[in-house]
mmCIF file of C-alpha atoms and ligand atoms in Angstrom:
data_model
loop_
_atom_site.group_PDB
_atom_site.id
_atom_site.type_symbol
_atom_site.label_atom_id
_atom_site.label_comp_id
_atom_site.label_asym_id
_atom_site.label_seq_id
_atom_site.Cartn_x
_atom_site.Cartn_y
_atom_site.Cartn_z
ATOM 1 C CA UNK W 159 46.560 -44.367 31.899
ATOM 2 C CA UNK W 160 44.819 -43.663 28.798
ATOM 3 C CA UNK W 161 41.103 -43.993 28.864
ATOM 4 C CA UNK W 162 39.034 -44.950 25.835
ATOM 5 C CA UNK W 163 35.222 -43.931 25.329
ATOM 6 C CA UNK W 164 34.917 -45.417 21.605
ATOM 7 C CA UNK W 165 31.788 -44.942 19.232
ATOM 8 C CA UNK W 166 31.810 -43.800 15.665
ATOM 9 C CA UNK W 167 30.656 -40.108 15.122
ATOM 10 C CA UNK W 168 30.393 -40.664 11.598
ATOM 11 C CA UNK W 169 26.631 -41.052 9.755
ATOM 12 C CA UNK W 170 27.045 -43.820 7.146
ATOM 13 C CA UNK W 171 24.314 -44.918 4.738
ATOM 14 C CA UNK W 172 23.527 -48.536 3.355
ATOM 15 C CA UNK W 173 26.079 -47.993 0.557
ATOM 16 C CA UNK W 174 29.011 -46.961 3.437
ATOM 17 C CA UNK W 175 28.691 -43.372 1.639
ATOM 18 C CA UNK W 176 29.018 -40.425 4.780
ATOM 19 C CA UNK W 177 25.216 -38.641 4.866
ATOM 20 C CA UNK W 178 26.967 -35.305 6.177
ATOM 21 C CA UNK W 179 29.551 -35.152 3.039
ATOM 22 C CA UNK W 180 26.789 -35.847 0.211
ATOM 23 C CA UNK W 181 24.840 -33.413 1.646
ATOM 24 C CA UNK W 182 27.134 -30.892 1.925
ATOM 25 C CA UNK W 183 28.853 -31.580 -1.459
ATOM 26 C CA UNK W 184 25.167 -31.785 -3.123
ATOM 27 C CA UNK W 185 24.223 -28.604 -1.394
ATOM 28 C CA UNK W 186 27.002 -26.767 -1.809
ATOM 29 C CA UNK W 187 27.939 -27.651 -5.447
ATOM 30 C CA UNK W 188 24.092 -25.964 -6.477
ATOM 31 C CA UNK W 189 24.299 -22.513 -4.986
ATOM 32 C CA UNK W 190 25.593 -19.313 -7.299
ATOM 33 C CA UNK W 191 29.044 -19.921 -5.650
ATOM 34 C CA UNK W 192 29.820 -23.183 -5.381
ATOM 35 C CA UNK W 193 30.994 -24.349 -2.028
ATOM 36 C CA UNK W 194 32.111 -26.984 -0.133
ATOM 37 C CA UNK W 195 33.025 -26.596 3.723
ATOM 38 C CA UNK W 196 36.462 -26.893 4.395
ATOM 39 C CA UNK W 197 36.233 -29.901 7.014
ATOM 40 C CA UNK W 198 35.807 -31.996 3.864
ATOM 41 C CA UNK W 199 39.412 -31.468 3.011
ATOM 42 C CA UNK W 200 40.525 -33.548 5.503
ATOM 43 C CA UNK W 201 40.097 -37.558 4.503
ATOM 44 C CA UNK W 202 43.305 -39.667 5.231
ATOM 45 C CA UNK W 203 45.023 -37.989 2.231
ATOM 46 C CA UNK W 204 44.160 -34.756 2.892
ATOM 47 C CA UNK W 205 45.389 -34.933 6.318
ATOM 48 C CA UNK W 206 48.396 -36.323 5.238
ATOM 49 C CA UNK W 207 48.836 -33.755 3.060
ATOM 50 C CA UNK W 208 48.056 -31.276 5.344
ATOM 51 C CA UNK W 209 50.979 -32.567 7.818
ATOM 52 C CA UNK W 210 53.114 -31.713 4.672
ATOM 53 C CA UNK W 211 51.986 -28.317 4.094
ATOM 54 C CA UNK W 212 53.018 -27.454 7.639
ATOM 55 C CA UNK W 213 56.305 -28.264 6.299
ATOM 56 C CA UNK W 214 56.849 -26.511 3.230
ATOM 57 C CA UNK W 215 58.941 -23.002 3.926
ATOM 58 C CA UNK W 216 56.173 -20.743 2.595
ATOM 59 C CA UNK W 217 53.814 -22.048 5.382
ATOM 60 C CA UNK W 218 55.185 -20.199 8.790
ATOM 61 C CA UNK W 219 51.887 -20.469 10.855
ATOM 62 C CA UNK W 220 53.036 -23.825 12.407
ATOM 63 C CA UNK W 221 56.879 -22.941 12.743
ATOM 64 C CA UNK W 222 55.621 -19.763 14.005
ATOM 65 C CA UNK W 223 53.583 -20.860 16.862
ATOM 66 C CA UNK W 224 56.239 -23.239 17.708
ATOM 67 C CA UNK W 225 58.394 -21.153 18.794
ATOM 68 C CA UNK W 226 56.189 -18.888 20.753
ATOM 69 C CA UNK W 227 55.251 -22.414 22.567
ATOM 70 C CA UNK W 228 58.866 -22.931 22.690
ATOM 71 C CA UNK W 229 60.252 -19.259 24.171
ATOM 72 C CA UNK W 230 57.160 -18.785 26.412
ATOM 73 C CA UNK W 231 57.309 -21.779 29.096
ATOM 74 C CA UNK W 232 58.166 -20.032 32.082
ATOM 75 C CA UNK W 233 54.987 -17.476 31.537
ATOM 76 C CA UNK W 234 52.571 -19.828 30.754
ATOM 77 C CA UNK W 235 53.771 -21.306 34.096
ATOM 78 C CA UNK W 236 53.514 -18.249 35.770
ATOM 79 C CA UNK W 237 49.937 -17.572 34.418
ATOM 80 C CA UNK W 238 48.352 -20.609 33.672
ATOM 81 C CA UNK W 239 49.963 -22.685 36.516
ATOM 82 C CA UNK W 240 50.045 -26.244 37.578
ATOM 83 C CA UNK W 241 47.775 -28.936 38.146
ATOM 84 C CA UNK W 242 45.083 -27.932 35.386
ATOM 85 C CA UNK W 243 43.295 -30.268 33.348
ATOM 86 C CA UNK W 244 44.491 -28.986 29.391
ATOM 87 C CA UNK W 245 41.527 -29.926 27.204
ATOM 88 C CA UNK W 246 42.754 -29.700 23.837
ATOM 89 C CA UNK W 247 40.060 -29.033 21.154
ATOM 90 C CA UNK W 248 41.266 -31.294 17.976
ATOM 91 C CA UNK W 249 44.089 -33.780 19.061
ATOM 92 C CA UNK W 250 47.444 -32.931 19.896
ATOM 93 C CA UNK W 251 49.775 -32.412 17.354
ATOM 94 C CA UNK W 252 53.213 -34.603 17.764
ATOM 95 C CA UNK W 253 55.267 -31.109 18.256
ATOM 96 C CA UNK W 254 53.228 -28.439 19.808
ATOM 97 C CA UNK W 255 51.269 -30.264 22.986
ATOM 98 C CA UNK W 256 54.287 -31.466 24.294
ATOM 99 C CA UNK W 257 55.644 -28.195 24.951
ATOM 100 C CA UNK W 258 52.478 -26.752 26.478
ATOM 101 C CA UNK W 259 52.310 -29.854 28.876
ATOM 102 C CA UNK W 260 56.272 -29.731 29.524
ATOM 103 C CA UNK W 261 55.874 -25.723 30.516
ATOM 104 C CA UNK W 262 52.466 -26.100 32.902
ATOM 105 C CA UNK W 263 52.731 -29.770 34.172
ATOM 106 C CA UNK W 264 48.730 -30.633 34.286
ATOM 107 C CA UNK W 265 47.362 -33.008 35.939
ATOM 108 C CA UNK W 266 45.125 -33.960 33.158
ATOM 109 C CA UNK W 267 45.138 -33.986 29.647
ATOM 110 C CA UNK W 268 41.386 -34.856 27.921
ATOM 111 C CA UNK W 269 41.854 -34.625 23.681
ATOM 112 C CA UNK W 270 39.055 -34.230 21.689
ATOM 113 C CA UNK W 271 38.789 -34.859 18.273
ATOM 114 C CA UNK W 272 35.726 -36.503 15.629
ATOM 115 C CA UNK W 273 38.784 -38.578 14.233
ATOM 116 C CA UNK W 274 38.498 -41.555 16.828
ATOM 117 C CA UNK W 275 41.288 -43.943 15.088
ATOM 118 C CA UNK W 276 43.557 -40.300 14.749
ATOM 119 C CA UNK W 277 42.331 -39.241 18.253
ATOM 120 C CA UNK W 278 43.832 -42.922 20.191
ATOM 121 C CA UNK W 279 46.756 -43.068 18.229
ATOM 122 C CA UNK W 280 47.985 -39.624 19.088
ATOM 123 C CA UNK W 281 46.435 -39.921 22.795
ATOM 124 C CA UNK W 282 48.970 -43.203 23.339
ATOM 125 C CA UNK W 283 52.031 -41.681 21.613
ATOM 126 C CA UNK W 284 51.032 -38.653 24.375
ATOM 127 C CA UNK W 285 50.838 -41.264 27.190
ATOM 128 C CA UNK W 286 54.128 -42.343 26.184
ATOM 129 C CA UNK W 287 55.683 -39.157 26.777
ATOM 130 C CA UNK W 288 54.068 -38.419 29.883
ATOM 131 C CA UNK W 289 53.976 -41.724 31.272
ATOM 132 C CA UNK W 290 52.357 -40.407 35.020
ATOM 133 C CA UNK W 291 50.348 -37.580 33.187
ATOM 134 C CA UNK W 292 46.185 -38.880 33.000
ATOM 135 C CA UNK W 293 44.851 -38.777 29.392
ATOM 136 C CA UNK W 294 41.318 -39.017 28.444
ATOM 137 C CA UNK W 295 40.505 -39.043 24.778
ATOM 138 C CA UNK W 296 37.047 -38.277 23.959
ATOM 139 C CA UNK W 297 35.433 -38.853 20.358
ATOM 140 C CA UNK W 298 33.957 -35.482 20.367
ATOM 141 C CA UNK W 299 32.619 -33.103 17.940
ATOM 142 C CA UNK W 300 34.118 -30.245 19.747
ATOM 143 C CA UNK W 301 31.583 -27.629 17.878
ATOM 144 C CA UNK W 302 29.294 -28.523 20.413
ATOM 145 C CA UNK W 303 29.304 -28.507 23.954
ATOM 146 C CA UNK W 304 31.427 -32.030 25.474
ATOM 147 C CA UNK W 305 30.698 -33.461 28.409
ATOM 148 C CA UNK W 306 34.303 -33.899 30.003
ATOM 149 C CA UNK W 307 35.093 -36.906 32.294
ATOM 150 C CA UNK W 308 33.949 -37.083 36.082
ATOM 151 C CA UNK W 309 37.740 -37.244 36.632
ATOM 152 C CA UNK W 310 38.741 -34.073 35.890
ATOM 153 C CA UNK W 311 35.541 -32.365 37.323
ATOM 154 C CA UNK W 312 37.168 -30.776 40.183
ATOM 155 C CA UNK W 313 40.251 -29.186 38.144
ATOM 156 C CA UNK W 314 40.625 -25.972 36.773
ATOM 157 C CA UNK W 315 40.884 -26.267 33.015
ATOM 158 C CA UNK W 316 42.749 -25.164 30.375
ATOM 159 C CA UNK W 317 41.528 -25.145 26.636
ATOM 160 C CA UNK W 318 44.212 -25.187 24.214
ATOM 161 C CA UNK W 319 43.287 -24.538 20.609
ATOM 162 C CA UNK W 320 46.235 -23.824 18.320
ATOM 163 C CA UNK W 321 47.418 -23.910 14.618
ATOM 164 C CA UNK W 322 44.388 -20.884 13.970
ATOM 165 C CA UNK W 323 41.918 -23.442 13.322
ATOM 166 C CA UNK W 324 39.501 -20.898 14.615
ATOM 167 C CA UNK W 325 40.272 -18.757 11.466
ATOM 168 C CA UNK W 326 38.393 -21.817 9.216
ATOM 169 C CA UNK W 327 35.599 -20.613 10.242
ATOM 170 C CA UNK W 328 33.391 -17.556 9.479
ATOM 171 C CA UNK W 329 32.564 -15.202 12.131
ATOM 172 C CA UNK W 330 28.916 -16.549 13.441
ATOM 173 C CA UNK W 331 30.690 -20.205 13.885
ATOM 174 C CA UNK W 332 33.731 -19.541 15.383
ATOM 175 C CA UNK W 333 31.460 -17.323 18.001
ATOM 176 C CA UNK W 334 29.431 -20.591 18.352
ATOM 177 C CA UNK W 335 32.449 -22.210 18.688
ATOM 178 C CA UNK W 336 33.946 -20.354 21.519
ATOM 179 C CA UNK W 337 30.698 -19.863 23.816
ATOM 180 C CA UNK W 338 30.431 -23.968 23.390
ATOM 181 C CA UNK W 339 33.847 -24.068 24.425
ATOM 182 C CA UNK W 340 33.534 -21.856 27.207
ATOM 183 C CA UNK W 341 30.608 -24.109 28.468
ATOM 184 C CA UNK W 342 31.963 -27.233 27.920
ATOM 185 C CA UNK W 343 35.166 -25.497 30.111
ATOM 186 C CA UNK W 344 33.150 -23.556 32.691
ATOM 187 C CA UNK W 345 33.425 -21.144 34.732
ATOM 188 C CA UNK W 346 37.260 -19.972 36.008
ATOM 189 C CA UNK W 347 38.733 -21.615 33.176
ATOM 190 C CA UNK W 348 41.106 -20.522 30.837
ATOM 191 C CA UNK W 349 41.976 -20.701 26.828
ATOM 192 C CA UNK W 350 45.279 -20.612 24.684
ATOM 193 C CA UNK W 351 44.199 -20.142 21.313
ATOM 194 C CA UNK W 352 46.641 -19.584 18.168
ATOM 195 C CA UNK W 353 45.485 -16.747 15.482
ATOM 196 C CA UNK W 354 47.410 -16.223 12.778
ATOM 197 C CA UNK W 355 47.676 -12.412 11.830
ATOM 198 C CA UNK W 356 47.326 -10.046 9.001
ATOM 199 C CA UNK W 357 50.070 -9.774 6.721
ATOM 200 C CA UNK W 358 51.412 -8.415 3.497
ATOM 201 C CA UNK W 359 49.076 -10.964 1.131
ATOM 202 C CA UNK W 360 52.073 -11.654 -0.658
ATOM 203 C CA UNK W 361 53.406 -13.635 2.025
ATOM 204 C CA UNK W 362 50.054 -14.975 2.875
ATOM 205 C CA UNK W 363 49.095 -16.444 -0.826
ATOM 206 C CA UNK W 364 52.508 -17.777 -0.960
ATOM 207 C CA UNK W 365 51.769 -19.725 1.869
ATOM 208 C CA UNK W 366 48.181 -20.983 0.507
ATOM 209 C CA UNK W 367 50.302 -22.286 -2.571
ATOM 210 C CA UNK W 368 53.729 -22.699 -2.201
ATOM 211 C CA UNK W 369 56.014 -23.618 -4.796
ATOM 212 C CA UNK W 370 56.135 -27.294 -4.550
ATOM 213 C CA UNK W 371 52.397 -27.457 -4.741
ATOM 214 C CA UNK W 372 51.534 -29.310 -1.647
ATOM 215 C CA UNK W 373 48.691 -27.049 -1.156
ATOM 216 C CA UNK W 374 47.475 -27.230 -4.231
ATOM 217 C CA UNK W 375 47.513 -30.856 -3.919
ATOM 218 C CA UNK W 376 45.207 -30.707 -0.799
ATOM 219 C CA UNK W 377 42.567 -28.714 -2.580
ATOM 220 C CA UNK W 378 42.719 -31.175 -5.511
ATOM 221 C CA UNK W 379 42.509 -33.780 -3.018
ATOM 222 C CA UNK W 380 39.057 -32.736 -2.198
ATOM 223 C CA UNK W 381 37.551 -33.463 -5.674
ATOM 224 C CA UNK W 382 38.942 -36.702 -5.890
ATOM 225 C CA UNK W 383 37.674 -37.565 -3.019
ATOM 226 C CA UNK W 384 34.301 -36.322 -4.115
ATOM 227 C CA UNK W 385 35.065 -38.584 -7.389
ATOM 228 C CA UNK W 386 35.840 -42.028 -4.845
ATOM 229 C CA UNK W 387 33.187 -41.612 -2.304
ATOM 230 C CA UNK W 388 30.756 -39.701 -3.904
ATOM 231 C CA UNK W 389 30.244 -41.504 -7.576
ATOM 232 C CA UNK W 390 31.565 -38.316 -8.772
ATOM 233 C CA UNK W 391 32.889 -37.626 -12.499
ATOM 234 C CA UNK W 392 34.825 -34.359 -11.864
ATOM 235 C CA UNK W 393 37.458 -33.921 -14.657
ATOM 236 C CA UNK W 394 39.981 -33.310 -11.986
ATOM 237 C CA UNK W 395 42.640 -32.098 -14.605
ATOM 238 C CA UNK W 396 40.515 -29.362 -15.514
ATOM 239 C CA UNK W 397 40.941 -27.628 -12.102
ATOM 240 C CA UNK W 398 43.517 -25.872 -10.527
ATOM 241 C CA UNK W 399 44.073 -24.209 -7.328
ATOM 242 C CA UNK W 400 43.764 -20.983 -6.263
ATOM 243 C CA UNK W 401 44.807 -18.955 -2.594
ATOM 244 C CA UNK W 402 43.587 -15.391 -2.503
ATOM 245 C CA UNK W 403 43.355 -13.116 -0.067
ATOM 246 C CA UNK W 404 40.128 -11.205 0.547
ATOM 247 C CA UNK W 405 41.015 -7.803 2.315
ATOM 248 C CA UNK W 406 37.198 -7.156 3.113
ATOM 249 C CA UNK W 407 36.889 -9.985 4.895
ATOM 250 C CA UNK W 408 40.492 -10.390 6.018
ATOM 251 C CA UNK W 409 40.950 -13.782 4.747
ATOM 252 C CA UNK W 410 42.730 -16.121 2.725
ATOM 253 C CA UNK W 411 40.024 -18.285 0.509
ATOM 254 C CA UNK W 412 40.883 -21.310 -1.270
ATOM 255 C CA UNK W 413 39.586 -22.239 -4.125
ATOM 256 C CA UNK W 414 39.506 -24.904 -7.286
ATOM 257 C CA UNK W 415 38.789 -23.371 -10.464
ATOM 258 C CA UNK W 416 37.713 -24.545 -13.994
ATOM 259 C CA UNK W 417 40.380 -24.470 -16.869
ATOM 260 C CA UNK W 418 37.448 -24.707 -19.749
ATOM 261 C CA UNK W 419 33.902 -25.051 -19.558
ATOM 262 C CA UNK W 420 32.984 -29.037 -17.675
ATOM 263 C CA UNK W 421 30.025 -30.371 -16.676
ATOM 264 C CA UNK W 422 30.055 -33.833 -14.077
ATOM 265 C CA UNK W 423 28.183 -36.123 -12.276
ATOM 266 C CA UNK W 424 27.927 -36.518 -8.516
ATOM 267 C CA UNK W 425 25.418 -38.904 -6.824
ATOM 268 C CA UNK W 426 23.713 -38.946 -10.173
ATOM 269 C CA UNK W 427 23.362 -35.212 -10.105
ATOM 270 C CA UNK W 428 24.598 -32.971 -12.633
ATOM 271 C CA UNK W 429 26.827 -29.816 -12.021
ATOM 272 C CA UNK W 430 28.492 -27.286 -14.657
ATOM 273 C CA UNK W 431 31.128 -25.172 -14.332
ATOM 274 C CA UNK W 432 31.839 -22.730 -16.483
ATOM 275 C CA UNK W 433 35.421 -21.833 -17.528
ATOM 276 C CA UNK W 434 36.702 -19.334 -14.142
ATOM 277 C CA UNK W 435 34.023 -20.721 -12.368
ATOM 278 C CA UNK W 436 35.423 -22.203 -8.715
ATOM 279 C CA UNK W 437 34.238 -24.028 -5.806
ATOM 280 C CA UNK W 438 35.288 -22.206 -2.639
ATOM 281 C CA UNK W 439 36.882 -24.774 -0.197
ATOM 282 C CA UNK W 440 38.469 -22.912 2.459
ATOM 283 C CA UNK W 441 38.569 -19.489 4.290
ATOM 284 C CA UNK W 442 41.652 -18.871 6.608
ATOM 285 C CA UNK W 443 40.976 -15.881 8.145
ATOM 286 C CA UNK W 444 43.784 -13.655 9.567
ATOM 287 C CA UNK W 445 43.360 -11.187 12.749
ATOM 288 C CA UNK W 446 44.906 -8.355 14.233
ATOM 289 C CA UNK W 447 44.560 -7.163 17.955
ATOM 290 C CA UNK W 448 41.523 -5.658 17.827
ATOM 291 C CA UNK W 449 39.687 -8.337 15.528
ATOM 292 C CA UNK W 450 40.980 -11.577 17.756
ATOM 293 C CA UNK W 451 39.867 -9.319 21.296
ATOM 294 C CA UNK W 452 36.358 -8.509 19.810
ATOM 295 C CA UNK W 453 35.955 -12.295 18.750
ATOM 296 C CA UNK W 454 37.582 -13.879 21.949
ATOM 297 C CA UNK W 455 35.455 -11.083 23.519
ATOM 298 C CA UNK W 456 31.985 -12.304 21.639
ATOM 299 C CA UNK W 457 32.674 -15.610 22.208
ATOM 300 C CA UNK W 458 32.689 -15.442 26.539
ATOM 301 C CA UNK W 459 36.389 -14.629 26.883
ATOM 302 C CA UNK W 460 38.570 -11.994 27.598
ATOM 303 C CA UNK W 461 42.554 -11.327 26.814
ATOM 304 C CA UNK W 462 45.122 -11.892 29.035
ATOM 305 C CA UNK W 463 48.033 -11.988 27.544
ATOM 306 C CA UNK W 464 49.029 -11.930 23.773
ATOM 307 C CA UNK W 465 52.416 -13.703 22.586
ATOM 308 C CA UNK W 466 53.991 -13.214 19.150
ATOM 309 C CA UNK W 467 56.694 -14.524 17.277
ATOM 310 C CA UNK W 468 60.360 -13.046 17.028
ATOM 311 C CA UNK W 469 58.579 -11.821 13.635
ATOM 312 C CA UNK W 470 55.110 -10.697 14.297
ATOM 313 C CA UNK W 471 53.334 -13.342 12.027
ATOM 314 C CA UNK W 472 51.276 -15.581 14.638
ATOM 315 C CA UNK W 473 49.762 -14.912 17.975
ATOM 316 C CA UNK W 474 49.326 -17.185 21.009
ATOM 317 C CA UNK W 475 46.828 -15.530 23.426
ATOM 318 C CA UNK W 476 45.832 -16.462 26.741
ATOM 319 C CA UNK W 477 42.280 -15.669 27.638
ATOM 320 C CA UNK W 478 39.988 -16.321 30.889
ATOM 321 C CA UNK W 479 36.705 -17.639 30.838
ATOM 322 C CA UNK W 480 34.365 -13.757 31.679
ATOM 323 C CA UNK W 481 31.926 -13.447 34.086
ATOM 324 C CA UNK W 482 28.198 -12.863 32.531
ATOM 325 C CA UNK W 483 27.976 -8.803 31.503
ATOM 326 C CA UNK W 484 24.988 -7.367 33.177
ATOM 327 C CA UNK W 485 26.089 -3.796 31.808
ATOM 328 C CA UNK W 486 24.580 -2.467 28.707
HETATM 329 C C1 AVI C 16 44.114 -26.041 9.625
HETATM 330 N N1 AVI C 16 44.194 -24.648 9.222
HETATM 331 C C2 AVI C 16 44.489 -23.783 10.339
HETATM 332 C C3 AVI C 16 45.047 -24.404 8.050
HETATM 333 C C4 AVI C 16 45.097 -22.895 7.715
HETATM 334 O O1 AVI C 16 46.185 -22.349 7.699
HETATM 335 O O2 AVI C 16 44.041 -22.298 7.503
HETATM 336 C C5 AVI C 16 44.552 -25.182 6.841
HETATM 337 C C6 AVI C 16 45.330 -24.925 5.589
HETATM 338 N N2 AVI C 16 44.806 -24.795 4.412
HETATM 339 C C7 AVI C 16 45.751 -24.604 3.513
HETATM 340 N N3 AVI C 16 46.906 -24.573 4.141
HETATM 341 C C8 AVI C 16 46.673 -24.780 5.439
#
């Protein structure tokens, strides 16, 4: 029953080059910090090398949630209930969406994801699954309010956001982030969002570079692909990668960082780096209760209910869509 609403979301120029990444890599390659935003990482490589990082035993976020999703069935069926339409912002891992749909049984399932080719393919493996379940992919860019299909407009709905993909982002977007979510939800609606939580940083900068250097690997992957699809001329050898954690801002940042003094070329543009210079690729930011209630709280929703895992490292939480606040 999958339904397909196909169109590319992706800005191409004459050359095939992407308008958004030159932009962003130009930009952020001339400031005092050199930056490049993290959704860059992820280009076929880098996703597949993400799927490997959530394998490696220093990364517990995804095992982590897992198993909340798998020991908590019988209370998300008890407070999210039946017959919802799950809206799930980024498309459905193999592992974890399964579970959520097996607990609740929706009666709707409506992934959205900027990925379109990524987006079908894991829609129909869904469908397969849940042969009698209704799927609706949407190419979406989820950061912005979605206009969901007439078909589920009578359901309650249930936003599912997990793997602490909120924790990319800095404050001010992830508030965006959650108000657009909360509209494109409305009102009554509910959200199951993963945050990953605060943690001795030795445990969290072992997970941001593990031992076999899969993560390092992904952060590499992000100036080669600057080299392929950008006419770029960084001296990729001359960078490694770096995870540290920022207590001020309670965050893990990624970073690539100059071995010796380089200068390169991108789009016919020229950058230097001096040596233990970086360009800062990702932020992962890390919450405890307070910080992910004042953010779910900012962002139009209020706690429910808070899961962990048998070990306190990740957090499910349930929240519900809040009415307007007229009090001061
Ligand atoms: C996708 N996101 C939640 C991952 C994280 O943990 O911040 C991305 C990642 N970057 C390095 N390892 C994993």
């Amino acid at each position: 029953m999958t339904k397909n609403n196909s169109m590319s979301l992706v800005d191409l120029d004459e050359g095939g080059v992407d308008r958004a990444f030159r932009s962003d890599v130009l930009e952020g390659l001339s400031q005092r910090q050199k930056a490049v935003p993290a959704r860059w990482l992820y280009d076929d490589a880098g996703s597949e090398l993400f799927e490997d990082i959530t394998k490696v035993p220093e990364y517990y976020p995804t095992r982590a949630e897992r198993s909340i999703l798998e020991a908590q069935g019988a209370e998300f069926c008890e407070l999210i209930g039946p017959d919802r339409a799950v809206v799930e912002f980024g498309s459905g891992s193999s592992l974890k969406t399964p579970l959520l749909l097996s607990a609740i049984e929706p009666a709707a399932y409506v992934p959205l994801d900027i990925a379109g080719d990524f987006l079908r393919a894991s829609a129909a493996e869904l469908q397969a699954k849940f042969p009698d379940l209704a799927v609706y992919p949407i190419e979406a860019d989820f950061m912005r309010r979605v206009e969901l299909p007439a078909a589920v407009a009578d359901m309650a709905k249930l936003g599912f956001f997990p793997g602490s993909t909120i924790g990319n982002m800095v404050a001010w977007t992830a508030v965006d982030l959650l108000r657009s979510m909360r509209e494109t939800l409305g009102d009554g609606s509910q959200l199951l969002i993963g945050m990953d939580l605060i943690k001795d940083p030795s445990v969290l900068e072992a997970a941001y570079d593990d031992a076999a250097g899969v993560t390092a690997e992904f952060n590499l992957n992000l100036a080669r692909r600057i080299n392929r699809e950008l006419d770029g001329t960084i001296p990729v050898e001359a960078l490694h990668h770096e995870a540290r954690w920022e207590d001020t801002f309670a965050r893990v940042e990624m970073h690539l960082v100059a071995d010796r003094d380089i200068e390169f070329e991108v789009c016919d543009e020229t950058f230097r780096m001096a040596k233990g210079e970086s360009i800062h690729t990702e932020n992962s930011h890390k919450f405890d209760e307070r910080s992910s209630t004042m953010l779910l709280l900012a962002g139009g929703w209020t706690p429910v209910k808070r899961w962990l895992d048998a070990e306190g490292r990740f957090s499910l939480i349930l929240a519900d869509a809040s009415e307007p606040r007229n009090a001061p």
